[in-house]
Short mmCIF file of C-alpha atoms in Angstrom, two decimals:
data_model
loop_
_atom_site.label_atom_id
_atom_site.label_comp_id
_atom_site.label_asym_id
_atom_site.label_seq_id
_atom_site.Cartn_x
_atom_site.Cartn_y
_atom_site.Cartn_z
CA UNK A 252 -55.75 83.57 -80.91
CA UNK A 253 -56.09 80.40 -78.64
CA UNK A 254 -53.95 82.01 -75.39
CA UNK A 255 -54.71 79.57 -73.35
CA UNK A 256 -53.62 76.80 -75.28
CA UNK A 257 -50.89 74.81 -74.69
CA UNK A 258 -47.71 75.75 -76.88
CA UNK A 259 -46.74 72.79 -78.84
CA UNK A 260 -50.93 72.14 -79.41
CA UNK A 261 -51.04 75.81 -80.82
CA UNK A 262 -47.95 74.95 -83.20
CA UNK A 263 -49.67 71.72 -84.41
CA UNK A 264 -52.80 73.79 -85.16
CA UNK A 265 -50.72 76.73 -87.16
CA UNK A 266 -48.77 73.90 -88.80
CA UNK A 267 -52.01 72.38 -89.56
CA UNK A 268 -53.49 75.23 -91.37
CA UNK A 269 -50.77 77.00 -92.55
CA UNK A 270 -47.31 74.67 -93.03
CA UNK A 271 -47.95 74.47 -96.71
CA UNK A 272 -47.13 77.91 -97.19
CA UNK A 273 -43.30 77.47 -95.43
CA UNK A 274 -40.93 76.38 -98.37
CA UNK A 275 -39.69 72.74 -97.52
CA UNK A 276 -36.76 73.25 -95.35
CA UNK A 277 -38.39 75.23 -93.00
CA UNK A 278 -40.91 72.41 -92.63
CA UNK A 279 -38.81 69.88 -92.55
CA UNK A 280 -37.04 71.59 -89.80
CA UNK A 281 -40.27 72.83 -87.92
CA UNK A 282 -41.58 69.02 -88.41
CA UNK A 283 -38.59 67.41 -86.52
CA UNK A 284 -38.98 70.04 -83.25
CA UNK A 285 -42.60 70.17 -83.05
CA UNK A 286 -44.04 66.63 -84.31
CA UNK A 287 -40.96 64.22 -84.16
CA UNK A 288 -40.05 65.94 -80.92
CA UNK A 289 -35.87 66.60 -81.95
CA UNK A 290 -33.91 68.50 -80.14
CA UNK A 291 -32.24 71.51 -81.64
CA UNK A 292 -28.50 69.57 -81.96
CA UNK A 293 -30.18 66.46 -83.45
CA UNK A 294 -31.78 68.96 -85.87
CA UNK A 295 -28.80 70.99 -86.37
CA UNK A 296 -26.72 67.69 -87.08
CA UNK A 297 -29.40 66.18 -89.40
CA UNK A 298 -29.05 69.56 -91.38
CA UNK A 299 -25.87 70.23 -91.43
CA UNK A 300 -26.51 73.68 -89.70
CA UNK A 301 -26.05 75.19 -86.17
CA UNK A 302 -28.05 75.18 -83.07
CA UNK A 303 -28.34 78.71 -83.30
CA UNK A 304 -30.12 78.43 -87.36
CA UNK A 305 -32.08 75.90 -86.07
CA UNK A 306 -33.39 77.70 -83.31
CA UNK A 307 -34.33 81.20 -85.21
CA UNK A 308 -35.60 78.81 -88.23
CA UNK A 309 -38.18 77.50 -85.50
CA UNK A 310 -38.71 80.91 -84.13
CA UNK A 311 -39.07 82.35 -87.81
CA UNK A 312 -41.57 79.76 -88.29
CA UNK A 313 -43.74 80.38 -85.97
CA UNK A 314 -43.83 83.86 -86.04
CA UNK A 315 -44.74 83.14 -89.97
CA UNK A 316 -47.53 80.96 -88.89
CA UNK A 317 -48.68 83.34 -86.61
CA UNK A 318 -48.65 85.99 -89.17
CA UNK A 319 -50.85 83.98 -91.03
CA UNK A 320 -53.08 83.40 -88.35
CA UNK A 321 -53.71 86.57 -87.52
CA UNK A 322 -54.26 87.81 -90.91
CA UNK A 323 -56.90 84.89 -92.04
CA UNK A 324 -57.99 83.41 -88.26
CA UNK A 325 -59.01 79.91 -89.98
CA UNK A 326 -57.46 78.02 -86.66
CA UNK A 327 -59.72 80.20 -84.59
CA UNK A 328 -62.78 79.94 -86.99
CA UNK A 329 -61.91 76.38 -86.78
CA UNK A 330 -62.09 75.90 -82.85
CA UNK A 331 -64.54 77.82 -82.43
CA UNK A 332 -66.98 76.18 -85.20
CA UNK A 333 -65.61 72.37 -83.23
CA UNK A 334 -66.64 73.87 -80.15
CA UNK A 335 -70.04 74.78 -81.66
CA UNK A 336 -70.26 71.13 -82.52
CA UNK A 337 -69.48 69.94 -79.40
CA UNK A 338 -71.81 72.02 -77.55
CA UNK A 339 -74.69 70.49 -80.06
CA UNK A 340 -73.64 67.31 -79.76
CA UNK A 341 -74.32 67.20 -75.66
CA UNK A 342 -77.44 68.75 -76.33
CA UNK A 343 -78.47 66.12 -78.54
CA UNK A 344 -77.26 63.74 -75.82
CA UNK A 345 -78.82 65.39 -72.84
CA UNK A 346 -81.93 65.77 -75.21
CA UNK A 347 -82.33 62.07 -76.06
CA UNK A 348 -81.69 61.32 -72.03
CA UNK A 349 -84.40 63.79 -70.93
CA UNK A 350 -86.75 65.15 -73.70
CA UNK A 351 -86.06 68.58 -72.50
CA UNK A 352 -87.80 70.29 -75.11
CA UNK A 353 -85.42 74.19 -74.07
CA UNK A 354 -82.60 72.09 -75.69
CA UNK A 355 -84.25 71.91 -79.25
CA UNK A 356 -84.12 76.03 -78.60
CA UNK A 357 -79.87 75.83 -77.43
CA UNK A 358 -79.72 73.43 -80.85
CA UNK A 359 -81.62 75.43 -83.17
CA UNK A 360 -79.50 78.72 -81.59
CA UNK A 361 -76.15 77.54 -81.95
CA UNK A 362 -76.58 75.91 -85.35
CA UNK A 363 -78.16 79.26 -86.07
CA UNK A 364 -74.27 80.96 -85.38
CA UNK A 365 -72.43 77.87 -87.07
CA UNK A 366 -74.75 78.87 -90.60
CA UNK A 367 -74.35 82.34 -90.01
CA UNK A 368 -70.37 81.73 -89.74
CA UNK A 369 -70.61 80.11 -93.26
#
């Protein structure tokens, strides 16, 4: 998975790809720490639950999203396929800039990987 990614940006990304599969209270819950930026009391009062439920609910969460993750990898398919895309797109750029005819081969290369990935 994406270690060296920041924590709350991983989250988003899980959440992303896999919050549909929590059932609704655990998204409303993991919605209002990760995207609406709650603390765990506002949460808990909002609910009608404890810190403490709030806190392994998030916890829970994650480690669900995780699960998925690590079973299906579509967040690191995902990043690595945008990073693909990136990489071709300043090729294309440096390409138009300098005519540099080895960066039709990097282009060609790399979009060779993305099709394979498909």
């Amino acid at each position: 998975m994406a270690s060296d990614m920041e924590p709350k940006v991983q989250q988003t990304y899980l959440y992303d790809f896999y919050g549909e599969l929590l059932n609704e209270h655990q998204r409303k819950v993991f919605e209002d720490f990760v995207f609406n930026d709650l603390s765990l009391g506002e949460i808990a009062e909002e609910q009608g639950i404890s810190r403490q439920a709030v806190h392994d609910m998030i916890r829970r969460s994650i480690k669900k999203l995780e699960e998925y993750e690590h079973r299906l990898h579509l967040m690191e398919r995902f990043l690595d396929l945008r990073e693909k895309a990136v990489r071709i797109q300043k090729c294309a750029e440096e390409y138009e800039r300098s005519r540099g005819e080895h960066l039709l081969d990097e282009i060609k290369q790399i979009s060779g990987e993305i099709i394979e990935e498909l």
